[in-house]
Amino acid sequence: MLVTNPANGEVIAELADTTADELSASVERARAFQPIWADRPIAERIEAIRKFRAHLLYRYDELAAILTSETGKPISQARGEIDGVIPRLDYFVDHVEAVVDDEVARLDDGSGLEEVISHEPLGVVANISAWNYPYFVGANVFVPALLTGNAVLYKPSELASLTGQAIAEMLWGSGVPEEVFALVIGDGAVGAALVDQPIDGVFFTGSYPTGRAIATAAAGRMIPVQLELGGKDPVYVCDDVDIAAAAASLADGAFYNAGQSCCSVERIYVHRSIADAFVDSFLSAVDGLVVGDPTDDATSIGPLTRAAQIEVLEAQVADAVAKGATLRTGGGRVHGGGGAWFEPTVLTDVTHEMAVMRDESFGPIIGIQTVTDDTEALALMNDTAYGLTAGVYATDEPRATELLDRVSSGSVYWNCCDRVSPRLPWSGRGHSGIGSTLSRSGIRAFTRPKAWHLRHP
Ligand code: NAD
């Protein structure tokens, strides 16, 4: 497999794909070692993750540079991702013991009967990962999986394999045996072969079509399949907001990482009484974005990681304009340099007849639709097959929370967006997925309960 730099198209590395024989051997070794790993005191597994944390900080600049070289993520955002993974590791390490401790459900009240719940690891699990935040979406899975005593077969995205390789080296160097954390290199075909192995669970982050294919392939096997998928995340801007602050926050939420975040703002609805002022403010915030060399500290938008996405974005612009949208800025490729670049693009006069308001764009493009009132905004926000995040910008908290209460999505935001917290469950509804990572439920997901009915003689 060739690794290319999306900023200039140059090949930067060549990695050997994991073969079918290597894959089965890894699964067999993981099967043999997993019980030994699970039997170790939890303190040892926690210590391994603490050492992994130290490796991340020690290799910080090098790791950020690797991430930028293979994904085109601006270097400041690559550093930001490593900064952001540290509190996630801390959360898992601090909470895993309380989550997996045995629970006494019924004390012996003199009848001689006691009831206890224990939490056992699933066994050998597959972690199939996306490229857009490889540290975040990887660590959300492999860290709690390892801490709770599972063996992990980790397949990073083919577009972030150098980062995946570095993650594996750091875990091995931290005391996680290679048998317990196996690196699987390759594209979707290798991912499909991994799903076909005799494993005890699949934890996937990626697109809805791939998630659906994995759920179909695993159906009937009676193993947990957890899917963290895409979104078409809406935000409603009410008429009582600080317009400039909302516009600046939402421009960041739409264009951070070139819009390649699962929780990027993908649709904006704005109350008609402030629509013109909001769009003006939004356009001036977009004007301030710096498109350029991702290794430059000043850059806010780099190339698209996956060149093929450019065609999706071009088609969304053409479809929207043909159906009456107004292209306010951007709309096309940035030429030169050999990489895959797209201009930050803003469309107004959009409707739900247009693909840009229905299908995940996963790029630097946003549609802004004017609405007459809260009822229309709510109906449009819920008019989607996805359900990852949704937000309301408003000064009036009860108004915002009432709207958010009626939105169907896994996360809701008041006056913020594009945000993930280790303390809160990260989950999608509909085409955005099944199950949750992070929080206590994102640790519990890697265990299965055992119910103990104990009658004392
Ligand atoms: P993708 O679905 O193309 O690939 C994801 C992973 O699946 C890769 O490792 C790929 O090699 C593998 N894969 C592809 N086909 C497979 C198959 N048939 N069987 C098994 N594995 C297979 O997604 P991507 O382009 O890497 O990531 C972008 C998508 O991920 C977007 O839709 C984004 O919204 C979503 N995402 C979601 C979250 C979340 O937490 N909900 C986080 C990040 C990204």
Tab-separated table of C-alpha atoms and ligand atoms in Angstrom, residues 128-132 137 155-158 187-188 191-192 195 204-207 210 214 228-231 262 306 360 362 388 426, ligand 1:
chain	number	residue	atom	x	y	z
A	128	ILE	CA	-11.766	-0.511	12.290
A	129	SER	CA	-10.978	3.168	12.217
A	130	ALA	CA	-11.439	6.331	10.132
A	131	TRP	CA	-8.701	8.745	9.011
A	132	ASN	CA	-10.134	12.127	9.934
A	137	VAL	CA	-11.617	7.635	17.051
A	155	LYS	CA	-7.053	-1.541	11.481
A	156	PRO	CA	-6.314	2.124	10.975
A	157	SER	CA	-7.668	3.745	7.836
A	158	GLU	CA	-5.517	3.272	4.745
A	187	ASP	CA	-7.841	-0.917	2.736
A	188	GLY	CA	-11.504	-1.835	2.832
A	191	GLY	CA	-11.227	-4.521	6.770
A	192	ALA	CA	-13.864	-6.861	5.331
A	195	VAL	CA	-14.830	-8.668	10.030
A	204	PHE	CA	-16.241	0.649	13.624
A	205	THR	CA	-15.862	4.345	12.874
A	206	GLY	CA	-16.481	5.488	9.324
A	207	SER	CA	-19.162	6.160	6.765
A	210	THR	CA	-19.371	0.949	5.141
A	214	ILE	CA	-20.186	-4.354	8.214
A	228	GLU	CA	-19.924	5.474	14.835
A	229	LEU	CA	-20.961	6.875	11.466
A	230	GLY	CA	-21.415	10.120	9.581
A	231	GLY	CA	-23.768	13.019	10.067
A	262	CYS	CA	-18.150	13.639	11.729
A	306	ARG	CA	-9.522	11.847	0.189
A	360	GLU	CA	-22.994	14.282	4.152
A	362	PHE	CA	-17.485	15.995	4.511
A	388	LEU	CA	-25.263	12.684	15.318
A	426	TRP	CA	-20.787	9.891	21.866
B	1	NAD	P1	-14.904	4.690	5.400
B	1	NAD	O1	-16.218	4.079	5.738
B	1	NAD	O2	-14.563	4.879	3.984
B	1	NAD	O3	-13.709	3.806	6.037
B	1	NAD	C1	-13.591	3.581	7.428
B	1	NAD	C2	-12.774	2.326	7.653
B	1	NAD	O4	-13.471	1.197	7.155
B	1	NAD	C3	-11.418	2.315	6.965
B	1	NAD	O5	-10.477	1.765	7.838
B	1	NAD	C4	-11.664	1.409	5.760
B	1	NAD	O6	-10.492	0.779	5.290
B	1	NAD	C5	-12.620	0.403	6.339
B	1	NAD	N1	-13.484	-0.295	5.384
B	1	NAD	C6	-13.914	0.113	4.165
B	1	NAD	N2	-14.741	-0.811	3.617
B	1	NAD	C7	-14.854	-1.818	4.530
B	1	NAD	C8	-15.582	-3.045	4.586
B	1	NAD	N3	-16.383	-3.418	3.573
B	1	NAD	N4	-15.472	-3.813	5.672
B	1	NAD	C9	-14.696	-3.437	6.710
B	1	NAD	N5	-13.967	-2.293	6.727
B	1	NAD	C10	-14.049	-1.504	5.650
B	1	NAD	O7	-14.854	6.066	6.202
B	1	NAD	P2	-13.686	7.166	6.215
B	1	NAD	O8	-13.635	7.844	4.897
B	1	NAD	O9	-12.434	6.570	6.755
B	1	NAD	O10	-14.223	8.164	7.324
B	1	NAD	C11	-15.121	9.177	7.044
B	1	NAD	C12	-16.492	8.847	7.587
B	1	NAD	O11	-16.400	8.496	8.967
B	1	NAD	C13	-17.449	10.011	7.531
B	1	NAD	O12	-18.727	9.563	7.164
B	1	NAD	C14	-17.444	10.510	8.974
B	1	NAD	O13	-18.601	11.258	9.322
B	1	NAD	C15	-17.342	9.231	9.721
B	1	NAD	N6	-16.836	9.432	11.080
B	1	NAD	C16	-17.687	9.225	12.134
B	1	NAD	C17	-17.240	9.447	13.435
B	1	NAD	C18	-18.146	9.270	14.625
B	1	NAD	O14	-17.642	9.234	15.738
B	1	NAD	N7	-19.454	9.147	14.458
B	1	NAD	C19	-15.932	9.875	13.648
B	1	NAD	C20	-15.097	10.051	12.554
B	1	NAD	C21	-15.558	9.819	11.274
